[in-house]
PDB file of C-alpha atoms and ligand atoms in Angstrom:
ATOM      1  CA  MET O 127      29.184  13.554  -2.865  1.00 87.00           C
ATOM      2  CA  ASN O 128      30.219  11.516  -5.903  1.00 95.00           C
ATOM      3  CA  LYS O 129      30.602  13.725  -8.997  1.00 98.00           C
ATOM      4  CA  TYR O 130      28.359  11.413 -11.060  1.00 98.00           C
ATOM      5  CA  LEU O 131      25.531  11.275  -8.505  1.00 98.00           C
ATOM      6  CA  ASP O 132      22.285  13.306  -8.600  1.00 98.00           C
ATOM      7  CA  VAL O 133      20.130  13.003  -5.506  1.00 98.00           C
ATOM      8  CA  ALA O 134      16.594  14.330  -6.088  1.00 98.00           C
ATOM      9  CA  PRO O 135      15.876  17.407  -3.900  1.00 98.00           C
ATOM     10  CA  GLU O 136      13.087  15.683  -1.949  1.00 98.00           C
ATOM     11  CA  VAL O 137      15.350  12.705  -1.208  1.00 98.00           C
ATOM     12  CA  ALA O 138      18.312  14.912  -0.266  1.00 98.00           C
ATOM     13  CA  GLN O 139      16.147  16.941   2.108  1.00 98.00           C
ATOM     14  CA  ALA O 140      14.723  13.845   3.798  1.00 98.00           C
ATOM     15  CA  LEU O 141      18.214  12.395   4.268  1.00 98.00           C
ATOM     16  CA  ALA O 142      19.560  15.679   5.641  1.00 98.00           C
ATOM     17  CA  GLU O 143      16.700  15.786   8.178  1.00 98.00           C
ATOM     18  CA  GLY O 144      17.163  12.128   9.145  1.00 98.00           C
ATOM     19  CA  ARG O 145      13.754  11.129   7.781  1.00 98.00           C
ATOM     20  CA  PRO O 146      13.155   7.630   6.354  1.00 98.00           C
ATOM     21  CA  VAL O 147      14.033   6.980   2.697  1.00 99.00           C
ATOM     22  CA  VAL O 148      13.566   3.734   0.748  1.00 99.00           C
ATOM     23  CA  ALA O 149      15.480   2.971  -2.468  1.00 99.00           C
ATOM     24  CA  LEU O 150      13.881   1.107  -5.409  1.00 99.00           C
ATOM     25  CA  GLU O 151      15.508  -0.538  -8.424  1.00 98.00           C
ATOM     26  CA  SER O 152      14.790   0.055 -12.120  1.00 98.00           C
ATOM     27  CA  THR O 153      15.648  -3.280 -13.788  1.00 98.00           C
ATOM     28  CA  ILE O 154      12.281  -4.445 -12.460  1.00 96.00           C
ATOM     29  CA  ILE O 155      10.734  -1.552 -14.448  1.00 97.00           C
ATOM     30  CA  SER O 156      12.610  -1.919 -17.763  1.00 97.00           C
ATOM     31  CA  HIS O 157      13.252  -5.666 -17.796  1.00 94.00           C
ATOM     32  CA  GLY O 158      11.029  -7.243 -15.158  1.00 92.00           C
ATOM     33  CA  MET O 159       7.478  -6.323 -16.167  1.00 92.00           C
ATOM     34  CA  PRO O 160       5.651  -5.432 -19.413  1.00 92.00           C
ATOM     35  CA  TYR O 161       4.621  -1.853 -20.278  1.00 96.00           C
ATOM     36  CA  PRO O 162       2.427  -0.170 -19.069  1.00 97.00           C
ATOM     37  CA  LYS O 163       2.022  -2.318 -15.925  1.00 96.00           C
ATOM     38  CA  ASN O 164       5.680  -1.681 -15.110  1.00 97.00           C
ATOM     39  CA  VAL O 165       5.158   2.099 -14.946  1.00 98.00           C
ATOM     40  CA  GLN O 166       1.869   1.832 -13.051  1.00 98.00           C
ATOM     41  CA  THR O 167       3.529  -0.506 -10.558  1.00 98.00           C
ATOM     42  CA  ALA O 168       6.614   1.676 -10.105  1.00 98.00           C
ATOM     43  CA  LEU O 169       4.394   4.681  -9.317  1.00 98.00           C
ATOM     44  CA  LEU O 170       2.149   2.631  -7.016  1.00 98.00           C
ATOM     45  CA  VAL O 171       5.207   1.360  -5.117  1.00 98.00           C
ATOM     46  CA  GLU O 172       6.395   4.946  -4.647  1.00 98.00           C
ATOM     47  CA  GLN O 173       2.932   5.940  -3.376  1.00 98.00           C
ATOM     48  CA  THR O 174       2.888   2.988  -0.972  1.00 98.00           C
ATOM     49  CA  ILE O 175       6.213   4.140   0.481  1.00 98.00           C
ATOM     50  CA  ARG O 176       4.820   7.653   0.973  1.00 98.00           C
ATOM     51  CA  ASP O 177       1.644   6.260   2.565  1.00 98.00           C
ATOM     52  CA  ASN O 178       3.869   4.455   5.058  1.00 98.00           C
ATOM     53  CA  GLY O 179       5.767   7.582   6.050  1.00 98.00           C
ATOM     54  CA  ALA O 180       8.944   7.333   3.968  1.00 98.00           C
ATOM     55  CA  VAL O 181      10.305   9.028   0.848  1.00 99.00           C
ATOM     56  CA  PRO O 182      10.879   6.817  -2.238  1.00 99.00           C
ATOM     57  CA  ALA O 183      14.105   7.037  -4.227  1.00 99.00           C
ATOM     58  CA  THR O 184      13.855   5.057  -7.455  1.00 99.00           C
ATOM     59  CA  ILE O 185      17.365   4.539  -8.791  1.00 99.00           C
ATOM     60  CA  ALA O 186      18.582   4.438 -12.418  1.00 99.00           C
ATOM     61  CA  ILE O 187      21.289   5.793 -14.722  1.00 98.00           C
ATOM     62  CA  ILE O 188      20.052   8.505 -17.057  1.00 98.00           C
ATOM     63  CA  GLY O 189      22.364  10.176 -19.542  1.00 98.00           C
ATOM     64  CA  GLY O 190      25.326   8.804 -17.600  1.00 98.00           C
ATOM     65  CA  ARG O 191      24.119  10.352 -14.305  1.00 98.00           C
ATOM     66  CA  LEU O 192      23.529   8.115 -11.300  1.00 98.00           C
ATOM     67  CA  LYS O 193      20.043   9.107 -10.149  1.00 98.00           C
ATOM     68  CA  ALA O 194      18.694   8.604  -6.647  1.00 99.00           C
ATOM     69  CA  GLY O 195      15.076   9.700  -7.038  1.00 98.00           C
ATOM     70  CA  LEU O 196      13.350   9.880 -10.415  1.00 98.00           C
ATOM     71  CA  SER O 197      10.586  12.080 -11.810  1.00 98.00           C
ATOM     72  CA  THR O 198       7.351  10.514 -13.087  1.00 98.00           C
ATOM     73  CA  GLU O 199       8.552  11.309 -16.636  1.00 98.00           C
ATOM     74  CA  GLU O 200      11.817   9.434 -16.048  1.00 98.00           C
ATOM     75  CA  ILE O 201       9.949   6.388 -14.714  1.00 98.00           C
ATOM     76  CA  GLU O 202       7.603   6.525 -17.711  1.00 98.00           C
ATOM     77  CA  TYR O 203      10.628   6.727 -20.054  1.00 98.00           C
ATOM     78  CA  LEU O 204      12.337   3.690 -18.477  1.00 98.00           C
ATOM     79  CA  GLY O 205       9.141   1.665 -18.608  1.00 98.00           C
ATOM     80  CA  ARG O 206       8.217   2.583 -22.166  1.00 98.00           C
ATOM     81  CA  THR O 207      11.737   1.973 -23.479  1.00 98.00           C
ATOM     82  CA  GLY O 208      11.790  -1.392 -21.713  1.00 97.00           C
ATOM     83  CA  ARG O 209      14.494  -3.850 -22.653  1.00 95.00           C
ATOM     84  CA  ALA O 210      16.151  -1.299 -24.966  1.00 97.00           C
ATOM     85  CA  VAL O 211      17.513   0.282 -21.750  1.00 98.00           C
ATOM     86  CA  ALA O 212      20.759  -1.467 -20.793  1.00 98.00           C
ATOM     87  CA  LYS O 213      20.490  -3.748 -17.785  1.00 98.00           C
ATOM     88  CA  ALA O 214      23.192  -2.322 -15.543  1.00 98.00           C
ATOM     89  CA  SER O 215      24.934  -4.435 -12.967  1.00 98.00           C
ATOM     90  CA  ARG O 216      28.212  -3.589 -11.169  1.00 98.00           C
ATOM     91  CA  ARG O 217      30.492  -4.202 -14.136  1.00 98.00           C
ATOM     92  CA  ASP O 218      28.392  -1.983 -16.438  1.00 98.00           C
ATOM     93  CA  LEU O 219      28.479   1.302 -14.489  1.00 98.00           C
ATOM     94  CA  PRO O 220      31.886   2.635 -15.646  1.00 98.00           C
ATOM     95  CA  ALA O 221      31.126   2.346 -19.368  1.00 98.00           C
ATOM     96  CA  LEU O 222      27.564   3.691 -19.040  1.00 98.00           C
ATOM     97  CA  VAL O 223      28.753   6.679 -17.028  1.00 98.00           C
ATOM     98  CA  ALA O 224      31.670   7.407 -19.382  1.00 98.00           C
ATOM     99  CA  ARG O 225      29.381   7.252 -22.430  1.00 98.00           C
ATOM    100  CA  GLY O 226      26.552   9.259 -20.911  1.00 98.00           C
ATOM    101  CA  ALA O 227      24.208   6.318 -21.487  1.00 98.00           C
ATOM    102  CA  ASP O 228      21.053   5.099 -19.723  1.00 98.00           C
ATOM    103  CA  GLY O 229      20.889   2.044 -17.504  1.00 98.00           C
ATOM    104  CA  ALA O 230      18.271   0.118 -15.533  1.00 98.00           C
ATOM    105  CA  THR O 231      19.867  -0.746 -12.204  1.00 98.00           C
ATOM    106  CA  THR O 232      19.855  -4.294 -10.807  1.00 98.00           C
ATOM    107  CA  VAL O 233      19.890  -5.055  -7.102  1.00 98.00           C
ATOM    108  CA  ALA O 234      23.708  -4.755  -7.145  1.00 98.00           C
ATOM    109  CA  THR O 235      23.874  -1.303  -8.755  1.00 98.00           C
ATOM    110  CA  THR O 236      20.867  -0.008  -6.856  1.00 99.00           C
ATOM    111  CA  MET O 237      22.738  -0.906  -3.645  1.00 99.00           C
ATOM    112  CA  ILE O 238      25.885   0.870  -4.887  1.00 98.00           C
ATOM    113  CA  ILE O 239      24.028   4.078  -5.763  1.00 99.00           C
ATOM    114  CA  ALA O 240      21.803   3.975  -2.671  1.00 99.00           C
ATOM    115  CA  HIS O 241      24.893   3.716  -0.490  1.00 98.00           C
ATOM    116  CA  MET O 242      26.584   6.614  -2.315  1.00 98.00           C
ATOM    117  CA  ALA O 243      23.482   8.713  -1.592  1.00 98.00           C
ATOM    118  CA  GLY O 244      23.313   7.646   2.072  1.00 98.00           C
ATOM    119  CA  ILE O 245      20.190   5.456   1.753  1.00 98.00           C
ATOM    120  CA  ARG O 246      20.231   2.346   3.962  1.00 98.00           C
ATOM    121  CA  ILE O 247      17.134   0.400   2.918  1.00 98.00           C
ATOM    122  CA  PHE O 248      16.018  -0.864  -0.455  1.00 98.00           C
ATOM    123  CA  ALA O 249      12.826  -2.720  -1.379  1.00 98.00           C
ATOM    124  CA  THR O 250      12.432  -4.946  -4.417  1.00 98.00           C
ATOM    125  CA  GLY O 251      10.790  -8.181  -5.602  1.00 98.00           C
ATOM    126  CA  GLY O 252      13.439 -10.839  -6.061  1.00 97.00           C
ATOM    127  CA  ILE O 253      17.228 -10.880  -6.067  1.00 98.00           C
ATOM    128  CA  GLY O 254      19.659 -12.609  -8.386  1.00 98.00           C
ATOM    129  CA  GLY O 255      21.524 -15.632  -7.058  1.00 98.00           C
ATOM    130  CA  VAL O 256      23.292 -18.842  -7.954  1.00 98.00           C
ATOM    131  CA  HIS O 257      21.712 -20.253 -11.100  1.00 97.00           C
ATOM    132  CA  ARG O 258      20.848 -23.899 -11.474  1.00 96.00           C
ATOM    133  CA  GLY O 259      23.785 -25.612 -13.153  1.00 95.00           C
ATOM    134  CA  ALA O 260      26.214 -22.954 -11.880  1.00 97.00           C
ATOM    135  CA  GLU O 261      28.747 -25.697 -11.147  1.00 95.00           C
ATOM    136  CA  LEU O 262      29.273 -25.727 -14.944  1.00 95.00           C
ATOM    137  CA  THR O 263      28.197 -22.244 -16.104  1.00 95.00           C
ATOM    138  CA  MET O 264      29.572 -20.267 -13.122  1.00 96.00           C
ATOM    139  CA  ASP O 265      26.466 -18.070 -13.471  1.00 97.00           C
ATOM    140  CA  ILE O 266      26.256 -16.384 -10.082  1.00 98.00           C
ATOM    141  CA  SER O 267      24.583 -12.970  -9.823  1.00 98.00           C
ATOM    142  CA  ALA O 268      26.712  -9.977  -8.863  1.00 98.00           C
ATOM    143  CA  ASP O 269      23.853  -9.207  -6.414  1.00 98.00           C
ATOM    144  CA  LEU O 270      25.350 -11.709  -3.971  1.00 98.00           C
ATOM    145  CA  GLU O 271      28.809 -10.117  -4.023  1.00 98.00           C
ATOM    146  CA  GLU O 272      27.197  -6.725  -3.548  1.00 99.00           C
ATOM    147  CA  LEU O 273      25.342  -7.913  -0.464  1.00 99.00           C
ATOM    148  CA  ALA O 274      28.734  -8.995   0.863  1.00 98.00           C
ATOM    149  CA  GLN O 275      30.360  -5.591   0.429  1.00 98.00           C
ATOM    150  CA  THR O 276      27.777  -2.785   0.508  1.00 98.00           C
ATOM    151  CA  PRO O 277      25.939  -1.868   3.730  1.00 98.00           C
ATOM    152  CA  VAL O 278      22.359  -1.750   2.468  1.00 99.00           C
ATOM    153  CA  MET O 279      19.404  -3.776   3.777  1.00 99.00           C
ATOM    154  CA  VAL O 280      17.592  -5.405   0.851  1.00 99.00           C
ATOM    155  CA  VAL O 281      13.951  -6.342   1.463  1.00 99.00           C
ATOM    156  CA  CYS O 282      12.761  -8.948  -1.045  1.00 98.00           C
ATOM    157  CA  ALA O 283      10.305 -11.859  -1.294  1.00 98.00           C
ATOM    158  CA  GLY O 284      13.101 -14.423  -1.459  1.00 97.00           C
ATOM    159  CA  ALA O 285      14.296 -15.697  -4.813  1.00 95.00           C
ATOM    160  CA  LYS O 286      12.542 -17.456  -7.656  1.00 92.00           C
ATOM    161  CA  SER O 287      13.322 -21.089  -8.154  1.00 89.00           C
ATOM    162  CA  ILE O 288      14.742 -20.265 -11.587  1.00 95.00           C
ATOM    163  CA  LEU O 289      17.755 -20.206  -9.225  1.00 97.00           C
ATOM    164  CA  ASP O 290      19.308 -22.928  -7.103  1.00 98.00           C
ATOM    165  CA  LEU O 291      18.032 -21.664  -3.752  1.00 98.00           C
ATOM    166  CA  GLY O 292      20.178 -24.042  -1.699  1.00 98.00           C
ATOM    167  CA  LEU O 293      23.394 -22.931  -3.405  1.00 98.00           C
ATOM    168  CA  THR O 294      22.319 -19.285  -3.156  1.00 98.00           C
ATOM    169  CA  LEU O 295      22.032 -19.668   0.629  1.00 98.00           C
ATOM    170  CA  GLU O 296      25.416 -21.440   0.790  1.00 98.00           C
ATOM    171  CA  TYR O 297      27.010 -18.576  -1.131  1.00 98.00           C
ATOM    172  CA  LEU O 298      25.484 -15.968   1.171  1.00 98.00           C
ATOM    173  CA  GLU O 299      26.682 -17.900   4.204  1.00 98.00           C
ATOM    174  CA  THR O 300      30.246 -18.007   2.845  1.00 98.00           C
ATOM    175  CA  LYS O 301      30.112 -14.271   2.209  1.00 98.00           C
ATOM    176  CA  GLY O 302      28.805 -13.520   5.699  1.00 98.00           C
ATOM    177  CA  VAL O 303      25.481 -12.087   4.581  1.00 98.00           C
ATOM    178  CA  PRO O 304      22.705 -12.498   7.180  1.00 98.00           C
ATOM    179  CA  VAL O 305      19.506 -13.910   5.647  1.00 98.00           C
ATOM    180  CA  ILE O 306      16.505 -12.929   7.757  1.00 98.00           C
ATOM    181  CA  GLY O 307      12.979 -14.272   7.466  1.00 98.00           C
ATOM    182  CA  TYR O 308      10.262 -11.749   8.261  1.00 98.00           C
ATOM    183  CA  GLY O 309       7.722 -13.626  10.331  1.00 98.00           C
ATOM    184  CA  THR O 310       9.043 -16.945   9.044  1.00 98.00           C
ATOM    185  CA  GLU O 311      11.773 -19.505   9.637  1.00 98.00           C
ATOM    186  CA  GLU O 312      11.662 -20.569   6.005  1.00 98.00           C
ATOM    187  CA  LEU O 313      13.107 -18.836   2.957  1.00 98.00           C
ATOM    188  CA  PRO O 314      10.185 -17.689   0.775  1.00 98.00           C
ATOM    189  CA  ALA O 315      10.418 -18.519  -2.943  1.00 97.00           C
ATOM    190  CA  PHE O 316       8.935 -15.311  -4.388  1.00 97.00           C
ATOM    191  CA  TYR O 317       5.597 -16.603  -5.783  1.00 97.00           C
ATOM    192  CA  THR O 318       5.212 -19.057  -2.910  1.00 97.00           C
ATOM    193  CA  ARG O 319       5.670 -18.547   0.826  1.00 98.00           C
ATOM    194  CA  LYS O 320       7.888 -21.576   1.316  1.00 97.00           C
ATOM    195  CA  SER O 321      10.970 -23.053  -0.343  1.00 97.00           C
ATOM    196  CA  GLY O 322      11.936 -25.925   1.938  1.00 97.00           C
ATOM    197  CA  PHE O 323      15.108 -24.031   3.010  1.00 98.00           C
ATOM    198  CA  GLY O 324      15.582 -22.339   6.360  1.00 98.00           C
ATOM    199  CA  VAL O 325      16.682 -18.746   6.941  1.00 98.00           C
ATOM    200  CA  ASP O 326      19.345 -17.752   9.475  1.00 96.00           C
ATOM    201  CA  TYR O 327      17.071 -15.767  11.785  1.00 97.00           C
ATOM    202  CA  ARG O 328      13.412 -15.039  12.128  1.00 98.00           C
ATOM    203  CA  VAL O 329      12.480 -11.436  12.933  1.00 98.00           C
ATOM    204  CA  ASP O 330       8.942 -10.281  13.693  1.00 98.00           C
ATOM    205  CA  SER O 331       8.930  -6.477  13.721  1.00 98.00           C
ATOM    206  CA  PRO O 332      10.406  -3.502  11.845  1.00 98.00           C
ATOM    207  CA  ALA O 333      12.031  -2.347  15.104  1.00 98.00           C
ATOM    208  CA  GLU O 334      13.849  -5.669  15.411  1.00 98.00           C
ATOM    209  CA  LEU O 335      15.024  -5.437  11.791  1.00 98.00           C
ATOM    210  CA  ALA O 336      16.330  -1.933  12.436  1.00 98.00           C
ATOM    211  CA  ALA O 337      18.174  -3.188  15.530  1.00 98.00           C
ATOM    212  CA  VAL O 338      19.940  -5.959  13.581  1.00 98.00           C
ATOM    213  CA  TYR O 339      20.946  -3.482  10.887  1.00 98.00           C
ATOM    214  CA  ALA O 340      22.235  -0.999  13.478  1.00 98.00           C
ATOM    215  CA  ALA O 341      24.238  -3.747  15.208  1.00 98.00           C
ATOM    216  CA  GLN O 342      25.784  -4.747  11.885  1.00 98.00           C
ATOM    217  CA  ARG O 343      26.999  -1.171  11.422  1.00 98.00           C
ATOM    218  CA  GLU O 344      28.260  -0.876  14.985  1.00 98.00           C
ATOM    219  CA  LEU O 345      30.199  -4.119  14.515  1.00 98.00           C
ATOM    220  CA  GLY O 346      32.018  -2.455  11.635  1.00 98.00           C
ATOM    221  CA  TYR O 347      30.854  -4.953   9.002  1.00 97.00           C
ATOM    222  CA  LYS O 348      31.129  -3.708   5.458  1.00 96.00           C
ATOM    223  CA  GLY O 349      28.317  -5.774   3.920  1.00 98.00           C
ATOM    224  CA  GLY O 350      24.553  -5.610   3.886  1.00 98.00           C
ATOM    225  CA  MET O 351      21.760  -8.012   4.766  1.00 98.00           C
ATOM    226  CA  LEU O 352      18.909  -9.769   3.074  1.00 98.00           C
ATOM    227  CA  VAL O 353      15.398  -9.596   4.505  1.00 99.00           C
ATOM    228  CA  THR O 354      13.033 -12.126   2.959  1.00 98.00           C
ATOM    229  CA  ASN O 355       9.353 -11.255   3.317  1.00 98.00           C
ATOM    230  CA  PRO O 356       6.843 -13.900   2.190  1.00 98.00           C
ATOM    231  CA  ILE O 357       4.213 -12.965  -0.387  1.00 98.00           C
ATOM    232  CA  PRO O 358       0.831 -12.333   1.316  1.00 98.00           C
ATOM    233  CA  GLU O 359      -1.106 -15.607   1.502  1.00 98.00           C
ATOM    234  CA  GLU O 360      -3.966 -14.395  -0.717  1.00 97.00           C
ATOM    235  CA  TYR O 361      -1.601 -13.650  -3.618  1.00 97.00           C
ATOM    236  CA  ALA O 362       0.622 -16.726  -3.324  1.00 98.00           C
ATOM    237  CA  MET O 363       0.622 -19.036  -6.351  1.00 97.00           C
ATOM    238  CA  ASP O 364       0.095 -22.733  -6.658  1.00 95.00           C
ATOM    239  CA  LYS O 365       3.530 -24.357  -6.355  1.00 95.00           C
ATOM    240  CA  ALA O 366       2.839 -26.966  -9.048  1.00 96.00           C
ATOM    241  CA  VAL O 367       1.760 -24.306 -11.570  1.00 95.00           C
ATOM    242  CA  ILE O 368       4.776 -22.085 -10.985  1.00 96.00           C
ATOM    243  CA  ASP O 369       7.234 -24.998 -10.878  1.00 96.00           C
ATOM    244  CA  ALA O 370       5.979 -26.291 -14.242  1.00 97.00           C
ATOM    245  CA  ALA O 371       6.379 -22.838 -15.814  1.00 96.00           C
ATOM    246  CA  ILE O 372       9.905 -22.499 -14.397  1.00 96.00           C
ATOM    247  CA  GLU O 373      10.943 -25.929 -15.691  1.00 97.00           C
ATOM    248  CA  GLN O 374       9.657 -25.065 -19.155  1.00 97.00           C
ATOM    249  CA  ALA O 375      11.374 -21.651 -19.133  1.00 97.00           C
ATOM    250  CA  LEU O 376      14.669 -23.279 -18.094  1.00 97.00           C
ATOM    251  CA  ALA O 377      14.367 -25.868 -20.882  1.00 97.00           C
ATOM    252  CA  GLU O 378      13.676 -23.136 -23.466  1.00 98.00           C
ATOM    253  CA  ALA O 379      16.655 -21.098 -22.263  1.00 97.00           C
ATOM    254  CA  LYS O 380      18.891 -24.132 -22.614  1.00 96.00           C
ATOM    255  CA  ALA O 381      17.551 -25.016 -26.069  1.00 98.00           C
ATOM    256  CA  GLN O 382      18.034 -21.431 -27.292  1.00 98.00           C
ATOM    257  CA  GLY O 383      21.508 -21.096 -25.777  1.00 96.00           C
ATOM    258  CA  VAL O 384      20.520 -18.062 -23.669  1.00 96.00           C
ATOM    259  CA  HIS O 385      23.416 -17.045 -21.427  1.00 94.00           C
ATOM    260  CA  GLY O 386      25.097 -14.191 -19.543  1.00 95.00           C
ATOM    261  CA  LYS O 387      23.082 -11.132 -18.520  1.00 95.00           C
ATOM    262  CA  GLU O 388      20.173 -12.229 -20.751  1.00 95.00           C
ATOM    263  CA  THR O 389      19.475 -15.338 -18.666  1.00 96.00           C
ATOM    264  CA  THR O 390      17.535 -13.746 -15.810  1.00 94.00           C
ATOM    265  CA  PRO O 391      15.362 -11.401 -17.956  1.00 94.00           C
ATOM    266  CA  PHE O 392      14.636 -14.266 -20.386  1.00 95.00           C
ATOM    267  CA  LEU O 393      13.523 -16.635 -17.624  1.00 94.00           C
ATOM    268  CA  LEU O 394      11.443 -13.967 -15.870  1.00 92.00           C
ATOM    269  CA  ALA O 395       9.653 -12.998 -19.103  1.00 92.00           C
ATOM    270  CA  ARG O 396       8.943 -16.625 -20.043  1.00 94.00           C
ATOM    271  CA  VAL O 397       7.558 -17.453 -16.594  1.00 94.00           C
ATOM    272  CA  VAL O 398       5.186 -14.470 -16.830  1.00 91.00           C
ATOM    273  CA  ALA O 399       4.119 -15.456 -20.366  1.00 93.00           C
ATOM    274  CA  LEU O 400       3.554 -19.102 -19.398  1.00 95.00           C
ATOM    275  CA  THR O 401       1.494 -18.326 -16.296  1.00 93.00           C
ATOM    276  CA  GLY O 402      -0.508 -15.450 -17.762  1.00 84.00           C
ATOM    277  CA  GLY O 403      -1.509 -12.403 -15.777  1.00 79.00           C
ATOM    278  CA  ASN O 404      -1.640 -14.303 -12.483  1.00 88.00           C
ATOM    279  CA  SER O 405       2.070 -14.260 -11.819  1.00 92.00           C
ATOM    280  CA  LEU O 406       2.320 -10.589 -12.766  1.00 93.00           C
ATOM    281  CA  GLU O 407      -0.369  -9.696 -10.230  1.00 94.00           C
ATOM    282  CA  SER O 408       1.417 -11.762  -7.568  1.00 96.00           C
ATOM    283  CA  ASN O 409       4.674 -10.046  -8.457  1.00 96.00           C
ATOM    284  CA  ILE O 410       3.103  -6.595  -8.069  1.00 97.00           C
ATOM    285  CA  GLN O 411       1.525  -7.461  -4.728  1.00 98.00           C
ATOM    286  CA  LEU O 412       4.716  -8.845  -3.211  1.00 98.00           C
ATOM    287  CA  VAL O 413       6.661  -5.728  -4.224  1.00 98.00           C
ATOM    288  CA  LEU O 414       4.024  -3.549  -2.517  1.00 98.00           C
ATOM    289  CA  ASN O 415       4.271  -5.751   0.569  1.00 98.00           C
ATOM    290  CA  ASN O 416       8.058  -5.323   0.611  1.00 98.00           C
ATOM    291  CA  ALA O 417       7.751  -1.564   0.120  1.00 99.00           C
ATOM    292  CA  ARG O 418       5.528  -1.367   3.221  1.00 98.00           C
ATOM    293  CA  LEU O 419       7.946  -3.350   5.375  1.00 99.00           C
ATOM    294  CA  ALA O 420      10.959  -1.382   4.124  1.00 99.00           C
ATOM    295  CA  SER O 421       9.193   1.931   4.889  1.00 99.00           C
ATOM    296  CA  LEU O 422       8.325   0.903   8.443  1.00 98.00           C
ATOM    297  CA  THR O 423      11.871  -0.364   8.978  1.00 98.00           C
ATOM    298  CA  ALA O 424      13.374   2.838   7.581  1.00 98.00           C
ATOM    299  CA  ALA O 425      11.162   4.763  10.020  1.00 98.00           C
ATOM    300  CA  ALA O 426      12.328   2.559  12.926  1.00 98.00           C
ATOM    301  CA  LEU O 427      15.930   3.125  11.886  1.00 97.00           C
ATOM    302  CA  ALA O 428      15.408   6.892  11.666  1.00 95.00           C
ATOM    303  CA  LYS O 429      14.292   7.041  15.339  1.00 90.00           C
TER     304      LYS O 429
HETATM  305  N1  PSU I 136      14.699 -11.650  -9.988  1.00 66.52           N
HETATM  306  C1  PSU I 136      13.396 -11.353 -10.006  1.00 66.52           C
HETATM  307  N2  PSU I 136      13.012 -10.172 -10.552  1.00 66.52           N
HETATM  308  C2  PSU I 136      13.917  -9.285 -11.082  1.00 66.52           C
HETATM  309  C3  PSU I 136      15.301  -9.615 -11.039  1.00 66.52           C
HETATM  310  C4  PSU I 136      15.646 -10.798 -10.483  1.00 66.52           C
HETATM  311  O1  PSU I 136      12.587 -12.136  -9.546  1.00 66.52           O
HETATM  312  O2  PSU I 136      13.525  -8.229 -11.595  1.00 66.52           O
HETATM  313  C5  PSU I 136      16.312  -8.649 -11.591  1.00 66.52           C
HETATM  314  C6  PSU I 136      16.866  -7.777 -10.452  1.00 66.52           C
HETATM  315  O3  PSU I 136      17.149  -6.494 -10.955  1.00 66.52           O
HETATM  316  C7  PSU I 136      18.162  -8.509 -10.118  1.00 66.52           C
HETATM  317  C8  PSU I 136      18.610  -8.948 -11.484  1.00 66.52           C
HETATM  318  O4  PSU I 136      19.131  -7.691  -9.484  1.00 66.52           O
HETATM  319  O5  PSU I 136      17.422  -9.353 -12.137  1.00 66.52           O
HETATM  320  C9  PSU I 136      19.617 -10.065 -11.425  1.00 66.52           C
HETATM  321  O6  PSU I 136      20.173 -10.271 -12.699  1.00 66.52           O
HETATM  322  P1  PSU I 136      21.434 -11.236 -12.856  1.00 66.52           P
HETATM  323  O7  PSU I 136      20.932 -12.605 -12.460  1.00 66.52           O
HETATM  324  O8  PSU I 136      21.811 -11.152 -14.299  1.00 66.52           O
HETATM  325  O9  PSU I 136      22.486 -10.724 -11.919  1.00 66.52           O
HETATM  326 MN1   MN I 137      24.226 -14.024 -14.442  1.00 66.52          MN
END
């Protein structure tokens, strides 16, 4: 066990008994949604995982400790403190740990800590990827490199078109990361069920997902895989509405010179502000949908 890691007792017991566990990230809590919806959602996602037979392990860095499994008070603290909690991707962990600081974990760091704890499946909303204009800015999320090197299955609703989805898929192909569509041949685009880009494989059941993951381990691959699960039809947004908001958010980011780790949180917050409560509700529903699928897949894998 890593000396900096604290696995919550309930999570440790489930792992020791071979019962299903699903990891959750905390950047979505501190940076991805406004308070108090962020806390309510984080707790509802945990409950959804329990209702589907698995144990939730929300991941964060608190006082320099890598936490796999948070208390309600810790989730409340991360949500209330919001963007004042450092957004922690791979390069941030050493300094945060050494300083005894707090950090909200991105997809990359949630994968790192989940893997340290022995958790194989992680549910979230959207992942980072290759940003539009990356041929000049070189802004490519560390999430993609993490998928290439850490053996965790990430269940998401695709990626928002704040990113260049075509280049994101090219990058994942180069890195050997399987991109699976759950019940679809098309990559979902987070708020909408379709992006115009194909996935590598379509899979239609949790058992099949578990089998692909198990085969990846048995083949000795070091990386993980990306499962893209379309937002339920009734919560999907109008493509024209969301595209207009994304274009405006991108223009504002450019005008204000937003760059580096601030880019993704800035764009996400602007899209939510420009589309009102609708996009937030869609976001919440797709995370719940991913939590259900991840729980059922974790259960299939535990068999
Ligand atoms: N995309 C979303 N919602 C999110 C994120 C991305 O639709 O909350 C967060 C995740 O934590 C993801 C991170 O890992 O942003 C990516 O940040 P960056 O692009 O700076 O790597
Ligand atoms: Mn970036």
